[in-house]
Short mmCIF file of C-alpha atoms in Angstrom, two decimals:
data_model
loop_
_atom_site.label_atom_id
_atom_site.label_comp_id
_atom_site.label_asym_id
_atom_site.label_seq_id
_atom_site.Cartn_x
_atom_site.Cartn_y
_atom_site.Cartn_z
CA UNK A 1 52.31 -17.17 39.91
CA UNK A 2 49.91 -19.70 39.66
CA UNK A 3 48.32 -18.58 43.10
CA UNK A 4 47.84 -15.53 41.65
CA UNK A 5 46.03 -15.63 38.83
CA UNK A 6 43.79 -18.29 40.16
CA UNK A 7 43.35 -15.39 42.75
CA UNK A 8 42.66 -13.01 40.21
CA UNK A 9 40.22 -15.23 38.25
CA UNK A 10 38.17 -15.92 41.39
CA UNK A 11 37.58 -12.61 41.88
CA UNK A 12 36.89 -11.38 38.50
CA UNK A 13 34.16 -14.23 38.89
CA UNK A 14 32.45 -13.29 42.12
CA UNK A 15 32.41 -10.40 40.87
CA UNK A 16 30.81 -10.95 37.67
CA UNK A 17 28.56 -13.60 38.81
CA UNK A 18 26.32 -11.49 41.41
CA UNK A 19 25.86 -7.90 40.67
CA UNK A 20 25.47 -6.22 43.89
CA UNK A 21 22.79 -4.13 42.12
CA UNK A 22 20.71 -5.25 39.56
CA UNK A 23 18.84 -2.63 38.51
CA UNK A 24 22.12 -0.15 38.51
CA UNK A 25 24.34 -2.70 36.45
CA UNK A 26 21.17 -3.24 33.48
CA UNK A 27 20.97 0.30 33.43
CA UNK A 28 24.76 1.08 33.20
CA UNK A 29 25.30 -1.70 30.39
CA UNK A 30 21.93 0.35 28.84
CA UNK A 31 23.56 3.56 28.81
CA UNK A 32 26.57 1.88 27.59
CA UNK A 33 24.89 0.06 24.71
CA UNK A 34 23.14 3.50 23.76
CA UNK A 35 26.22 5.65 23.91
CA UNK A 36 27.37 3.66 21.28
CA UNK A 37 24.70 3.39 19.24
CA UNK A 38 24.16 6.79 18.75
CA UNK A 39 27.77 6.58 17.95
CA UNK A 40 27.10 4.85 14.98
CA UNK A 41 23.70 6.92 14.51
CA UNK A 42 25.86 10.03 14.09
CA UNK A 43 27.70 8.17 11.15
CA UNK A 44 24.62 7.08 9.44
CA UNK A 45 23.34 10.33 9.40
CA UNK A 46 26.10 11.48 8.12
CA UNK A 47 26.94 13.78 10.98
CA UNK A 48 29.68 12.02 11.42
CA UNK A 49 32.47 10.67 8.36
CA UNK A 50 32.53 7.16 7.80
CA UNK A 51 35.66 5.51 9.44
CA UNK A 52 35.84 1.73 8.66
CA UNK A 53 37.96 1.09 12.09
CA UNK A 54 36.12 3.14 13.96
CA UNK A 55 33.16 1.69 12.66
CA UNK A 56 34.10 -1.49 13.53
CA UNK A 57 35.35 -1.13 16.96
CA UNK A 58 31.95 0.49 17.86
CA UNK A 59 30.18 -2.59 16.48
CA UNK A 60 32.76 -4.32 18.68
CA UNK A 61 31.99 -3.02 21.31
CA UNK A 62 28.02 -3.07 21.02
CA UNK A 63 29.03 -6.95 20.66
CA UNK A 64 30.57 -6.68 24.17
CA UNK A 65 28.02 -5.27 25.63
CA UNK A 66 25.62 -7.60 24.18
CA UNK A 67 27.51 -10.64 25.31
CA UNK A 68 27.88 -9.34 28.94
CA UNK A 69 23.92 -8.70 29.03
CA UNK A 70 23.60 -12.18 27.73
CA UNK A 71 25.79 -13.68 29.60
CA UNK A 72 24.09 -12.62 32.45
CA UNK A 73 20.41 -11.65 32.20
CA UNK A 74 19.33 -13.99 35.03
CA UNK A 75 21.68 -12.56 37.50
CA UNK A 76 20.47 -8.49 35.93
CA UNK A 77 16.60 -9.65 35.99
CA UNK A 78 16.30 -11.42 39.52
CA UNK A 79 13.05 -11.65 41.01
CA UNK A 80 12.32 -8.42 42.75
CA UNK A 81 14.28 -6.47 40.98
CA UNK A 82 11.24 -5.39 38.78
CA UNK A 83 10.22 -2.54 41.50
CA UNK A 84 12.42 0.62 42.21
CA UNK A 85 14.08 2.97 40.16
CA UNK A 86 13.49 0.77 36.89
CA UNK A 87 11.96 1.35 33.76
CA UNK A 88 12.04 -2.44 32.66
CA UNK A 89 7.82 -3.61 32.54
CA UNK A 90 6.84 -6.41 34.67
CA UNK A 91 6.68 -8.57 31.31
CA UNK A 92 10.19 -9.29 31.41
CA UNK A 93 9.28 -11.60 34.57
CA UNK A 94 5.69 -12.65 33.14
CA UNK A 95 7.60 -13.12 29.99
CA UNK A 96 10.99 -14.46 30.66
CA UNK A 97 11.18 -17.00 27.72
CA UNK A 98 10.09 -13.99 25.50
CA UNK A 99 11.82 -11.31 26.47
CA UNK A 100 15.12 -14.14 26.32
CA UNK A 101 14.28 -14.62 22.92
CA UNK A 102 14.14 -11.16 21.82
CA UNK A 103 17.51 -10.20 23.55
CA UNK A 104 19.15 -13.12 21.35
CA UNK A 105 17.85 -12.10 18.43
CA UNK A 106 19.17 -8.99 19.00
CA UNK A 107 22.68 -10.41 19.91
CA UNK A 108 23.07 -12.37 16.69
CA UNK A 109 22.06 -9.50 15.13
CA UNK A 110 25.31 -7.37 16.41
CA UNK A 111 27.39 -10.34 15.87
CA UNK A 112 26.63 -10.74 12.11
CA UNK A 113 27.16 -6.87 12.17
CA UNK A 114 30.03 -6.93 13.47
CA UNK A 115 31.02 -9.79 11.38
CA UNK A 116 30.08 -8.12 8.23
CA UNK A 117 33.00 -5.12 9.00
CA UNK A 118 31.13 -2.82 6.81
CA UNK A 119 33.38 -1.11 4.15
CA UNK A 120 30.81 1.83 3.33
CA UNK A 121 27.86 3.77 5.04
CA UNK A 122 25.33 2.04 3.23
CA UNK A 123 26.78 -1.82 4.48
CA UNK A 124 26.45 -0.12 8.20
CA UNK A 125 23.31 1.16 7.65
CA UNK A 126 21.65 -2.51 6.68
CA UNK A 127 22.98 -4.00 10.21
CA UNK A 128 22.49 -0.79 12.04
CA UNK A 129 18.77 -0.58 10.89
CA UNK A 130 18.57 -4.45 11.82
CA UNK A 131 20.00 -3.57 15.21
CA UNK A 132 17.92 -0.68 15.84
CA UNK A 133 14.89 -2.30 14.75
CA UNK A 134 15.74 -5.07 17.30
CA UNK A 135 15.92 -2.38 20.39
CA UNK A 136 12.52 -1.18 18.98
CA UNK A 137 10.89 -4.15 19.24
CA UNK A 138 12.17 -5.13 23.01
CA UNK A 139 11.59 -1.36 24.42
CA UNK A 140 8.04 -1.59 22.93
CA UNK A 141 7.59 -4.84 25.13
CA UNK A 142 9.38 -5.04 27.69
CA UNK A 143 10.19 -1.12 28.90
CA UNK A 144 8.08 1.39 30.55
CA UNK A 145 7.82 4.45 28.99
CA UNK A 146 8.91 7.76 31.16
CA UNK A 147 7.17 10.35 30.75
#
C-alpha cells in the first residue's frame, strides 16, 4: 500500500512540476479563473440570485486556481515561452519581480475573499471589486491586447 501511494504521489508530482506546455496550461488555468469569475459577475449583477454556498465554493475555487498559478508561475512563464500563440507581453520576463508581485497581491486578495464567506451581495461585491480590480491592473501590464 505504501508502494502505491508513493507511486501515486510521484506521479502527481512530475506531473505537476513540468507542464509539458506552458503556454496551453496558463491559458487553461486563465479560462478557468475567468469562467468563474463571471460566475460571480452574474451574481453581482444580479443576473444571477445570491446563494451563500454557491458563492463560496466559487470563491473557493478562484482560490484554487490562484494557488496552482502561484504555485507554479516559474514552471507556466519559462523563458521562451513568451513567443507563440500567447497573449502574455514580454514584460512578464523584463518584469518578473513585478509581474510576481502583482499576481500575489491578487492571491491574498481571493484568499481574504474567500475568507470573508460573504453572507449578502453587497459583502461579495467589496472582494469581488477588489479581485477584479486586481486582474485589471495585471492585464493592463502584463497582457497583449487582441484585437
Amino acid at each position: 500500500m505504501r508502494k502505491l501511494i508513493l507511486a501515486i504521489s510521484m506521479l502527481a508530482f512530475a506531473g505537476s512540476a513540468a507542464f509539458a506546455d506552458p503556454i496551453q496550461e496558463r491559458q487553461a488555468l486563465m479560462k478557468e479563473r475567468g469562467k468563474i469569475a463571471g460566475q460571480l459577475s452574474k451574481v453581482v449583477k444580479g443576473e444571477t440570485p445570491y446563494d451563500a454556498a454557491a458563492v463560496l465554493a466559487a470563491l473557493k475555487a478562484l482560490q484554487a486556481n490562484a494557488e496552482k498559478f502561484h504555485a507554479n508561475v516559474e514552471t507556466l512563464f519559462p523563458a521562451g515561452s513568451e513567443t507563440g500563440d500567447t497573449t502574455a507581453a514580454t514584460k512578464i520576463w523584463e518584469d518578473m519581480a513585478g509581474f510576481k508581485a502583482v499576481e500575489e497581491k491578487y492571491l491574498a486578495d481571493v484568499k481574504a475573499a474567500a475568507a470573508a464567506a460573504p453572507a449578502d451581495v453587497d459583502g461579495l461585491k467589496a472582494g469581488f471589486n477588489t479581485i477584479g480590480g486586481d486582474c485589471g491592473t495585471c492585464h493592463q501590464t502584463y497582457r497583449i491586447k487582441k484585437g
